[in-house]
mmCIF file of N, CA and C in Angstrom:
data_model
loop_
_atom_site.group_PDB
_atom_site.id
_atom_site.type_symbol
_atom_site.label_atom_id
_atom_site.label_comp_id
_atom_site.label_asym_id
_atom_site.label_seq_id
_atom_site.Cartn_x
_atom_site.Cartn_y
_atom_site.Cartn_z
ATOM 1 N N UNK X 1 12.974 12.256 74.814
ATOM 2 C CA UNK X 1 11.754 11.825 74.158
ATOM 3 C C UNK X 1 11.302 12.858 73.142
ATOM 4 N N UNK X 2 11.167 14.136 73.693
ATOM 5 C CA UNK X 2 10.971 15.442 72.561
ATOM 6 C C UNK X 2 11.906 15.147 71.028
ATOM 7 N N UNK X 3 13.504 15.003 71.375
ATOM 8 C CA UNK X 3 14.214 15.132 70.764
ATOM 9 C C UNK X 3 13.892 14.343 69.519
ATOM 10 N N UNK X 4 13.600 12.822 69.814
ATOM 11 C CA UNK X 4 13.564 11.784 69.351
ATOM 12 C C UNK X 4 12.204 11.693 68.309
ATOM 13 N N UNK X 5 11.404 12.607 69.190
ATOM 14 C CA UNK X 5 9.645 12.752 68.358
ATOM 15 C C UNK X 5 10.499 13.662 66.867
ATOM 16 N N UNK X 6 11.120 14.762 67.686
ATOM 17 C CA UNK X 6 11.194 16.013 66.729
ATOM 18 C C UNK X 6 12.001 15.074 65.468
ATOM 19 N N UNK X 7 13.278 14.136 65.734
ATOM 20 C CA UNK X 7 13.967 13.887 64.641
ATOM 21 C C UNK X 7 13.558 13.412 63.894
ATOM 22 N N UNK X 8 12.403 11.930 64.065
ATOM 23 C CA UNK X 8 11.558 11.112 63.582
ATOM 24 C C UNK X 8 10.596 12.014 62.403
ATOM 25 N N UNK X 9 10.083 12.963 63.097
ATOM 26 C CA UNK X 9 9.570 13.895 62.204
ATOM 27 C C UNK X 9 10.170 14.730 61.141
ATOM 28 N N UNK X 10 11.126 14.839 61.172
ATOM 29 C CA UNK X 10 12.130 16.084 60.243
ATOM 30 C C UNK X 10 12.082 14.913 59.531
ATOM 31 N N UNK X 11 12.898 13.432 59.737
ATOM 32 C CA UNK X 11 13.381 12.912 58.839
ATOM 33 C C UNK X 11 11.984 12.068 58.134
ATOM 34 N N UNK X 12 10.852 12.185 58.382
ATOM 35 C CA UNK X 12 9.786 11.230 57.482
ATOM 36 C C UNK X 12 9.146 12.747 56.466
ATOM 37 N N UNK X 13 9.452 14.145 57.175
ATOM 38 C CA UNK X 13 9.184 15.220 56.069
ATOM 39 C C UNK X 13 10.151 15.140 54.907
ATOM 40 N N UNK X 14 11.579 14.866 55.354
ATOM 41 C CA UNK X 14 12.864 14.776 54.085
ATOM 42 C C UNK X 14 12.250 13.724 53.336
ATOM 43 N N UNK X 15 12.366 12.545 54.018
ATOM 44 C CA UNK X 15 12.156 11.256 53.168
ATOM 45 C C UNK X 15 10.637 11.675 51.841
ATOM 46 N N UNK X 16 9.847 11.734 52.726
ATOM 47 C CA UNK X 16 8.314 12.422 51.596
ATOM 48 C C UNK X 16 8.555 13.691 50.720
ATOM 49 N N UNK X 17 9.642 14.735 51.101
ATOM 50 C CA UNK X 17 10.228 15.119 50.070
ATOM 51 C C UNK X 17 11.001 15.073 48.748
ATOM 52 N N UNK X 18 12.045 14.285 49.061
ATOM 53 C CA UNK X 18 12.742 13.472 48.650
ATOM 54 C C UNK X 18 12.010 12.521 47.404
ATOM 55 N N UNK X 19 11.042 11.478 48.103
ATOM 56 C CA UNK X 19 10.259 10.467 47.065
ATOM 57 C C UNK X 19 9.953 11.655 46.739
ATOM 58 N N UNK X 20 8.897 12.843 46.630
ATOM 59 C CA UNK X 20 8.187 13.187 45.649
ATOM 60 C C UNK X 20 9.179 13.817 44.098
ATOM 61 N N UNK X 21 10.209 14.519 44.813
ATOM 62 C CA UNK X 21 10.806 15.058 44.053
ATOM 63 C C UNK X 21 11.756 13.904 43.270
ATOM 64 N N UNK X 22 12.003 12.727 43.224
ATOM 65 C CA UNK X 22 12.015 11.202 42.387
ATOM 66 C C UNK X 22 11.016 11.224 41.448
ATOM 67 N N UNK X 23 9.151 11.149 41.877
ATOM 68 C CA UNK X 23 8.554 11.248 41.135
ATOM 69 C C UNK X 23 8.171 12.067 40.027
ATOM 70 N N UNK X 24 8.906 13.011 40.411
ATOM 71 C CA UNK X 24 8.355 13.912 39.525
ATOM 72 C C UNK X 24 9.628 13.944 37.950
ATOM 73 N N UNK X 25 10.878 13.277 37.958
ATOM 74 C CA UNK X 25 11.550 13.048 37.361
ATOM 75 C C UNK X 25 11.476 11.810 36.992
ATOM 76 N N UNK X 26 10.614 10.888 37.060
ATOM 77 C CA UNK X 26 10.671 9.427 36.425
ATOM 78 C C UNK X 26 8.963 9.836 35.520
ATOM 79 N N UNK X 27 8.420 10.880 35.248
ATOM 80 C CA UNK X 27 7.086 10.889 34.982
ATOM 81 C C UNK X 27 7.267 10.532 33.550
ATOM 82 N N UNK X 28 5.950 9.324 32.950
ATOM 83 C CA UNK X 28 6.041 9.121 32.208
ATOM 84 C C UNK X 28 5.733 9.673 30.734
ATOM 85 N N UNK X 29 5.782 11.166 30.876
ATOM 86 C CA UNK X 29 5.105 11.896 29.963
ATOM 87 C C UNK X 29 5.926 13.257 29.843
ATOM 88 N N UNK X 30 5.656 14.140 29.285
ATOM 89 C CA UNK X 30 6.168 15.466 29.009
ATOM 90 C C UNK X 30 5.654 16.885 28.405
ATOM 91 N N UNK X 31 5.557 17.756 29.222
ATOM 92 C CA UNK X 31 4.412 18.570 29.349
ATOM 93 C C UNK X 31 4.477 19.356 27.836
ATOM 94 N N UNK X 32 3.320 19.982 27.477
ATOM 95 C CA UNK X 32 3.426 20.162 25.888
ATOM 96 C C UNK X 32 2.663 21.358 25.549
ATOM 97 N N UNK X 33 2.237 21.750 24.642
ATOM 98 C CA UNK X 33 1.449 23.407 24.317
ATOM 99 C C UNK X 33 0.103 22.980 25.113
ATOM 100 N N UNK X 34 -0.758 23.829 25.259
ATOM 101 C CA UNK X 34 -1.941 24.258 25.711
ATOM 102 C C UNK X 34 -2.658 24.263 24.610
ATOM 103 N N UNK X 35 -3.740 23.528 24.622
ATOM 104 C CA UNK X 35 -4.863 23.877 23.627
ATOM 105 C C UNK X 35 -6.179 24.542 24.320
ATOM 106 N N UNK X 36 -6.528 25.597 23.859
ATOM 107 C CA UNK X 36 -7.609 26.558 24.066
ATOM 108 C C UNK X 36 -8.570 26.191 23.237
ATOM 109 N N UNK X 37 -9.606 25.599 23.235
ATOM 110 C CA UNK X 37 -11.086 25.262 22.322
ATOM 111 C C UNK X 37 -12.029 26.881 22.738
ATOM 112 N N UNK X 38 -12.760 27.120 21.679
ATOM 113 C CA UNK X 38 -13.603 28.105 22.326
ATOM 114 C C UNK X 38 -14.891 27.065 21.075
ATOM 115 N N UNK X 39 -16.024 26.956 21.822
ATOM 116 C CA UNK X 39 -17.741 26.342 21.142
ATOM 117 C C UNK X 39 -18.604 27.828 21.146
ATOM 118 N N UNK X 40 -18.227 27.623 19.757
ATOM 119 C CA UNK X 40 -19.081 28.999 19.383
ATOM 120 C C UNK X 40 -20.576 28.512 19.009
ATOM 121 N N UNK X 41 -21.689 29.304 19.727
ATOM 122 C CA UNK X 41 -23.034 29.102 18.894
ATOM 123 C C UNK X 41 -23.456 30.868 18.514
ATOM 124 N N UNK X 42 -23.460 30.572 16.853
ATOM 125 C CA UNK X 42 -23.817 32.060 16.385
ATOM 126 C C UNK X 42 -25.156 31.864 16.185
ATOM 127 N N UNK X 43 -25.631 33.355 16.678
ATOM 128 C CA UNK X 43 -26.939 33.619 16.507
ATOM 129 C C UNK X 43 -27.625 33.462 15.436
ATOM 130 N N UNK X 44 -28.922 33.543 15.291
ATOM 131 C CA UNK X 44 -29.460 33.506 14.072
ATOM 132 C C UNK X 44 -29.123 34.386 12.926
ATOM 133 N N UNK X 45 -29.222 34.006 11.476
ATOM 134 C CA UNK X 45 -28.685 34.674 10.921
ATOM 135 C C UNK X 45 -27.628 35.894 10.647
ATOM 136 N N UNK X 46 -26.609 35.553 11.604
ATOM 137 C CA UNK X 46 -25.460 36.452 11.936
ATOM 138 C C UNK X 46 -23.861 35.176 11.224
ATOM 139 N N UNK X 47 -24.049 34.126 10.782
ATOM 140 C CA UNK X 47 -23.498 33.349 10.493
ATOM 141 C C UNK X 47 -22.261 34.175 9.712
ATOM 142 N N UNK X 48 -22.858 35.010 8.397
ATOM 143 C CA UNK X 48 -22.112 35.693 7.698
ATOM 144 C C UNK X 48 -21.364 36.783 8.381
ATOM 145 N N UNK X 49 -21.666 37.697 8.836
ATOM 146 C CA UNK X 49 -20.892 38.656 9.423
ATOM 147 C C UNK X 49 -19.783 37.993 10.849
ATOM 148 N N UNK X 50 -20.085 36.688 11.197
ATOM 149 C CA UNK X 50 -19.338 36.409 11.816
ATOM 150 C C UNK X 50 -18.270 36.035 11.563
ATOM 151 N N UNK X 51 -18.068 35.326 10.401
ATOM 152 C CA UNK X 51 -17.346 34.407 9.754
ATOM 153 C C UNK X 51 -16.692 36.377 9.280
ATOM 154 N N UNK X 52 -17.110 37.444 8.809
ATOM 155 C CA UNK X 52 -16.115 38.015 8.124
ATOM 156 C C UNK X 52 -15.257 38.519 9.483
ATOM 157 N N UNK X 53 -16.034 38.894 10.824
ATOM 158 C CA UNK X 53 -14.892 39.232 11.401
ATOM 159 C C UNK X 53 -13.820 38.267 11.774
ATOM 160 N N UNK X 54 -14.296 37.072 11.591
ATOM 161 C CA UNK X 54 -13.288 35.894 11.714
ATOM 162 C C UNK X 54 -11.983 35.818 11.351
ATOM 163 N N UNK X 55 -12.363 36.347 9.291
ATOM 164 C CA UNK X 55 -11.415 36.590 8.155
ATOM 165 C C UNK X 55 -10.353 37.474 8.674
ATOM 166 N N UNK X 56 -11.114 38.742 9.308
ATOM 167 C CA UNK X 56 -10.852 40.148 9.199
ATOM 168 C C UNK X 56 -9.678 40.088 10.486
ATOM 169 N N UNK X 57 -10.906 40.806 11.719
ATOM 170 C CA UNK X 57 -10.093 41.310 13.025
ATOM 171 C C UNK X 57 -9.209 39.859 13.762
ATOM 172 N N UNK X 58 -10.243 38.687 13.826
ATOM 173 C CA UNK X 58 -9.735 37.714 14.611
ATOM 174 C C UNK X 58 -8.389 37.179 14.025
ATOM 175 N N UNK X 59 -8.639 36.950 13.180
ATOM 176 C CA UNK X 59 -7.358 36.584 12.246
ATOM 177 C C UNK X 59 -6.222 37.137 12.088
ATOM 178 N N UNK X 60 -5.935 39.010 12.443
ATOM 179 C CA UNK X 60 -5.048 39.545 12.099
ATOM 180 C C UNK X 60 -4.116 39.938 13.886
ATOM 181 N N UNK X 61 -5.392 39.584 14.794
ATOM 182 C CA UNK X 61 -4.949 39.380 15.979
ATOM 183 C C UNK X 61 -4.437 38.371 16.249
ATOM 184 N N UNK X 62 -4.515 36.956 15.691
ATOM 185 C CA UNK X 62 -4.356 35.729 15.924
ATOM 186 C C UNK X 62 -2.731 35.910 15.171
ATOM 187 N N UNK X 63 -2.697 36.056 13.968
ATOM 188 C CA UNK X 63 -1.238 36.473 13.270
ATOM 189 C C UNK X 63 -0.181 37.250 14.147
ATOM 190 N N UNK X 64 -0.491 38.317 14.819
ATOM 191 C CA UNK X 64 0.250 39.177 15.464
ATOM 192 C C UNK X 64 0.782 38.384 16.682
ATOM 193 N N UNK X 65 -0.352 37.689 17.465
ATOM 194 C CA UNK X 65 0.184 36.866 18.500
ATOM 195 C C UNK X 65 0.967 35.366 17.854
ATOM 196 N N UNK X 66 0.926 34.906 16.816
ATOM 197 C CA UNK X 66 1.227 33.573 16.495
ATOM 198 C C UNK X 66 2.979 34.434 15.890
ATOM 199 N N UNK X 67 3.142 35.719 15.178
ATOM 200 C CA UNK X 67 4.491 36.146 15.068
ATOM 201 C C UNK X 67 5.134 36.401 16.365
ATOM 202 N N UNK X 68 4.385 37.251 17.233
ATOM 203 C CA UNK X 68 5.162 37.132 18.599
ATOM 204 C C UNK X 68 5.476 35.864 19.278
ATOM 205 N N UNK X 69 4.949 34.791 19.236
ATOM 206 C CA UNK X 69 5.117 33.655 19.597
ATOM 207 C C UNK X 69 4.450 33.131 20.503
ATOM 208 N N UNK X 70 3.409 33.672 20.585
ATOM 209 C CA UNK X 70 2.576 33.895 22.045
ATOM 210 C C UNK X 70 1.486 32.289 21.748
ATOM 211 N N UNK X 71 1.432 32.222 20.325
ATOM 212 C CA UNK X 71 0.578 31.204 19.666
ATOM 213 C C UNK X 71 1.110 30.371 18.743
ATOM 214 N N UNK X 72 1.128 29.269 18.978
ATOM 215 C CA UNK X 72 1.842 28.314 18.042
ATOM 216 C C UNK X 72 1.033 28.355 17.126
ATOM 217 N N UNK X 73 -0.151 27.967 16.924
ATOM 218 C CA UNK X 73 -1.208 27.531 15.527
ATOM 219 C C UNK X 73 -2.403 27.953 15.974
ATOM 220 N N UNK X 74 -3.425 27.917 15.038
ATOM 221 C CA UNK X 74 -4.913 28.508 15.521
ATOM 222 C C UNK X 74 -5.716 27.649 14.123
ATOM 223 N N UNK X 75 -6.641 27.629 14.816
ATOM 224 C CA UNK X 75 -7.958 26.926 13.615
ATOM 225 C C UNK X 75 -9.385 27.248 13.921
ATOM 226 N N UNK X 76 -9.939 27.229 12.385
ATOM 227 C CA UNK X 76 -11.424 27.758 12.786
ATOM 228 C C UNK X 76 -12.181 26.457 12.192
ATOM 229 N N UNK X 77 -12.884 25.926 13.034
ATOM 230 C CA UNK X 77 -13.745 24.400 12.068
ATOM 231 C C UNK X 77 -15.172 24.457 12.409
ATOM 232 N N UNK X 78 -16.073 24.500 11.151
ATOM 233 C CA UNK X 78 -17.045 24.812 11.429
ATOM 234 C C UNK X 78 -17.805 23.476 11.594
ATOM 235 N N UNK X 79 -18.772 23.452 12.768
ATOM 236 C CA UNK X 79 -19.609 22.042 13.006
ATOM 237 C C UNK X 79 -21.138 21.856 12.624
ATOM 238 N N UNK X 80 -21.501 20.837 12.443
ATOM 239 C CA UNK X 80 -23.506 20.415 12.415
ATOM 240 C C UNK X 80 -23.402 20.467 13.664
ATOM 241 N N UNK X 81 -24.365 21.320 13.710
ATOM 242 C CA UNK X 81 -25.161 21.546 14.860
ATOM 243 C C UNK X 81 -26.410 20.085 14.991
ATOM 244 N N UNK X 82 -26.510 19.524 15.664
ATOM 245 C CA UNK X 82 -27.111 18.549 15.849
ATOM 246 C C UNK X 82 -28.404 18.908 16.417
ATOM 247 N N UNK X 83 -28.490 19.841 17.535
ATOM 248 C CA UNK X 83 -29.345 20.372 18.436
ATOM 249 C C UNK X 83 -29.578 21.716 18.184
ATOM 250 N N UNK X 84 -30.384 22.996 19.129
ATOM 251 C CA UNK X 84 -30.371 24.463 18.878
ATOM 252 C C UNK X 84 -29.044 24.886 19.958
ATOM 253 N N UNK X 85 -28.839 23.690 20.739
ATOM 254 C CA UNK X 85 -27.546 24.286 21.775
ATOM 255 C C UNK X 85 -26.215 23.864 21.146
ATOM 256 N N UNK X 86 -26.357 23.017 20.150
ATOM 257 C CA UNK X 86 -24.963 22.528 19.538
ATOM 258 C C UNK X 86 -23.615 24.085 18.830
ATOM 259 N N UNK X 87 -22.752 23.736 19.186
ATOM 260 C CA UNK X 87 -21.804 25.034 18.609
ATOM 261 C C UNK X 87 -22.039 24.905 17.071
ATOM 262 N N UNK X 88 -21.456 26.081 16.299
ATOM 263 C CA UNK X 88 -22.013 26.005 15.049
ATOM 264 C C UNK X 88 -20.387 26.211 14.843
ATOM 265 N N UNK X 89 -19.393 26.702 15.341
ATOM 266 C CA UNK X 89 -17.748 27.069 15.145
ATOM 267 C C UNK X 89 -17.120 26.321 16.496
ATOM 268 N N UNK X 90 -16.140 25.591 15.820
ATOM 269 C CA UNK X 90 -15.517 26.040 17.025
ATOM 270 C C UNK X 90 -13.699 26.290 17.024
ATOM 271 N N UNK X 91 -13.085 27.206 17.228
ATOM 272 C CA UNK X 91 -12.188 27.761 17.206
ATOM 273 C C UNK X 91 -11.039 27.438 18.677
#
């Protein structure tokens, strides 16, 4: 009776192994880059100096990682703020 519990069991863990690892090779999709959003809200009148370190430091860090390969593409798009909580960048 033990024997019979124990086999029943091994073989419904294989079987649920088994299907999953099926599923995971019939999936209808295919996994792809990562997109990172960052919602920037800049402070008051800091708009300008933000935007230069943007030009400046962010940009030349963003280059260094996009030559290493670490980063496929990067973008900076600036938004209407609709509200005082709305992002004013978002990168």
């Amino acid at each position: 009776m033990r024997n019979t519990f124990r086999t029943i069991l091994i073989a419904t863990l294989v079987a649920g192994f088994s299907g999953a690892a099926a599923a995971d090779e019939a999936r209808p999709y295919s996994e792809g880059n990562v997109v990172n959003m960052s919602y920037i809200k800049v402070k008051p009148g800091m708009f300008d100096a933000y935007m230069k370190y943007l030009a400046t430091t962010y940009k030349q860090q963003l280059d260094a990682q996009k030559e290493a390969g670490i980063v496929v593409d990067y973008g900076i798009y600036q938004a209407d703020a609709r509200n005082r909580r709305d992002p004013d960048l978002i990168l």
